[in-house]
């Protein structure tokens, strides 16, 4: 998608601090970090929201979760703990319509989330 900022990061048209990548996913630091570690894991392929996932995307979603795990190890937050979040649509707080798994850590998380 030409007007999707995350597709533009995938294509190298917009700068990003990429910390991890595979053939199908990339992970980069969030521009407005909400924790000492705040990384976004995205599929290279454009999928707008969680609602748009198809059964054939199951392994891609698994790869995203495994990428989040790899990032947590790489960032040294795996053992102390971290949070993964996917926001969906307006009420879910989604602002960028290319699915992304937030990986947050390096501080104590609270519950319930806002
Ligand atoms: P969400 O609100 O769940 O859609 O999350 C979108 C996230 O993308 C926010 O945390 C933003 O700070 C982050 N973000 C937006 N633009 C960029 C960018 N160009 N590079 C890195 N992170 C971004």
GROMACS .gro file of C-alpha atoms and ligand atoms in nm:
model
  137
    1UNK     CA    1   0.000   0.000   0.000
    2UNK     CA    2   0.165   0.320  -0.123
    3UNK     CA    3   0.016   0.542   0.149
    4UNK     CA    4   0.085   0.305   0.442
    5UNK     CA    5   0.373   0.429   0.659
    6UNK     CA    6   0.467   0.077   0.770
    7UNK     CA    7   0.473  -0.047   0.408
    8UNK     CA    8   0.705   0.244   0.335
    9UNK     CA    9   0.933   0.133   0.624
   10UNK     CA   10   0.931  -0.222   0.480
   11UNK     CA   11   1.035  -0.080   0.141
   12UNK     CA   12   1.310   0.135   0.298
   13UNK     CA   13   1.138   0.458   0.192
   14UNK     CA   14   1.101   0.579   0.553
   15UNK     CA   15   1.373   0.549   0.815
   16UNK     CA   16   1.332   0.311   1.108
   17UNK     CA   17   1.557   0.155   1.368
   18UNK     CA   18   1.518  -0.206   1.263
   19UNK     CA   19   1.622  -0.446   1.539
   20UNK     CA   20   1.516  -0.782   1.394
   21UNK     CA   21   1.401  -0.917   1.059
   22UNK     CA   22   1.311  -1.238   0.880
   23UNK     CA   23   1.182  -1.313   0.533
   24UNK     CA   24   0.826  -1.233   0.640
   25UNK     CA   25   0.845  -0.991   0.937
   26UNK     CA   26   1.046  -0.692   1.054
   27UNK     CA   27   1.075  -0.535   1.400
   28UNK     CA   28   1.169  -0.173   1.464
   29UNK     CA   29   1.169   0.073   1.752
   30UNK     CA   30   0.849   0.269   1.812
   31UNK     CA   31   0.891   0.639   1.733
   32UNK     CA   32   0.710   0.736   2.056
   33UNK     CA   33   0.837   0.473   2.298
   34UNK     CA   34   0.607   0.407   2.594
   35UNK     CA   35   0.867   0.198   2.780
   36UNK     CA   36   1.247   0.159   2.782
   37UNK     CA   37   1.196  -0.114   2.520
   38UNK     CA   38   0.913  -0.050   2.274
   39UNK     CA   39   0.943  -0.240   1.949
   40UNK     CA   40   0.682  -0.304   1.680
   41UNK     CA   41   0.676  -0.638   1.498
   42UNK     CA   42   0.502  -0.617   1.161
   43UNK     CA   43   0.448  -0.849   0.865
   44UNK     CA   44   0.619  -0.730   0.547
   45UNK     CA   45   0.288  -0.789   0.370
   46UNK     CA   46   0.015  -0.529   0.423
   47UNK     CA   47  -0.270  -0.648   0.643
   48UNK     CA   48  -0.478  -0.357   0.774
   49UNK     CA   49  -0.628  -0.493   1.097
   50UNK     CA   50  -0.666  -0.811   1.300
   51UNK     CA   51  -1.014  -0.837   1.146
   52UNK     CA   52  -0.856  -0.887   0.804
   53UNK     CA   53  -0.658  -1.198   0.900
   54UNK     CA   54  -0.742  -1.514   0.709
   55UNK     CA   55  -0.692  -1.874   0.824
   56UNK     CA   56  -0.391  -1.898   0.591
   57UNK     CA   57  -0.224  -1.617   0.790
   58UNK     CA   58  -0.195  -1.841   1.098
   59UNK     CA   59   0.173  -1.924   1.046
   60UNK     CA   60   0.255  -1.558   0.975
   61UNK     CA   61   0.098  -1.464   1.309
   62UNK     CA   62   0.303  -1.737   1.474
   63UNK     CA   63   0.615  -1.588   1.318
   64UNK     CA   64   0.521  -1.248   1.457
   65UNK     CA   65   0.489  -1.389   1.808
   66UNK     CA   66   0.820  -1.576   1.775
   67UNK     CA   67   0.980  -1.252   1.649
   68UNK     CA   68   0.847  -1.075   1.960
   69UNK     CA   69   1.005  -1.347   2.173
   70UNK     CA   70   1.336  -1.309   1.987
   71UNK     CA   71   1.327  -0.931   2.033
   72UNK     CA   72   1.260  -0.973   2.407
   73UNK     CA   73   1.566  -1.199   2.438
   74UNK     CA   74   1.776  -0.963   2.229
   75UNK     CA   75   1.668  -0.665   2.442
   76UNK     CA   76   1.740  -0.854   2.768
   77UNK     CA   77   1.382  -0.830   2.897
   78UNK     CA   78   1.265  -1.188   2.841
   79UNK     CA   79   1.323  -1.315   3.194
   80UNK     CA   80   1.199  -1.010   3.384
   81UNK     CA   81   0.889  -0.995   3.163
   82UNK     CA   82   0.730  -0.786   2.895
   83UNK     CA   83   0.398  -0.715   2.730
   84UNK     CA   84   0.274  -0.780   2.376
   85UNK     CA   85  -0.028  -0.592   2.244
   86UNK     CA   86  -0.220  -0.568   1.917
   87UNK     CA   87  -0.474  -0.289   1.896
   88UNK     CA   88  -0.766  -0.332   1.655
   89UNK     CA   89  -0.964  -0.045   1.503
   90UNK     CA   90  -1.069   0.280   1.668
   91UNK     CA   91  -1.197   0.161   2.006
   92UNK     CA   92  -0.896  -0.068   2.035
   93UNK     CA   93  -0.663   0.230   1.999
   94UNK     CA   94  -0.523   0.139   1.655
   95UNK     CA   95  -0.369   0.440   1.480
   96UNK     CA   96  -0.162   0.274   1.205
   97UNK     CA   97  -0.362   0.042   0.980
   98UNK     CA   98  -0.094  -0.220   0.909
   99UNK     CA   99  -0.104  -0.484   1.182
  100UNK     CA  100   0.173  -0.465   1.440
  101UNK     CA  101   0.255  -0.642   1.762
  102UNK     CA  102   0.383  -0.402   2.028
  103UNK     CA  103   0.663  -0.542   2.248
  104UNK     CA  104   0.697  -0.334   2.565
  105UNK     CA  105   0.935  -0.391   2.852
  106UNK     CA  106   1.204  -0.257   3.078
  107UNK     CA  107   0.955  -0.126   3.333
  108UNK     CA  108   0.670  -0.264   3.546
  109UNK     CA  109   0.348  -0.282   3.343
  110UNK     CA  110   0.014  -0.208   3.506
  111UNK     CA  111  -0.329  -0.361   3.462
  112UNK     CA  112  -0.591  -0.279   3.345
  113UNK     CA  113  -0.443  -0.098   3.042
  114UNK     CA  114  -0.588   0.242   2.957
  115LIG     P1  115  -0.125   0.165   1.732
  115LIG     O1  116  -0.176   0.286   1.805
  115LIG     O2  117  -0.144   0.037   1.803
  115LIG     O3  118  -0.176   0.162   1.590
  115LIG     O4  119   0.033   0.183   1.725
  115LIG     C1  120   0.099   0.256   1.626
  115LIG     C2  121   0.235   0.284   1.678
  115LIG     O5  122   0.318   0.321   1.569
  115LIG     C3  123   0.242   0.399   1.779
  115LIG     O6  124   0.295   0.351   1.901
  115LIG     C4  125   0.332   0.501   1.712
  115LIG     O7  126   0.416   0.567   1.803
  115LIG     C5  127   0.410   0.415   1.615
  115LIG     N1  128   0.461   0.483   1.497
  115LIG     C6  129   0.392   0.564   1.412
  115LIG     N2  130   0.471   0.603   1.311
  115LIG     C7  131   0.591   0.543   1.330
  115LIG     C8  132   0.715   0.543   1.260
  115LIG     N3  133   0.730   0.612   1.146
  115LIG     N4  134   0.817   0.471   1.310
  115LIG     C9  135   0.803   0.401   1.424
  115LIG     N5  136   0.689   0.395   1.495
  115LIG    C10  137   0.585   0.467   1.450
   0.00000   0.00000   0.00000
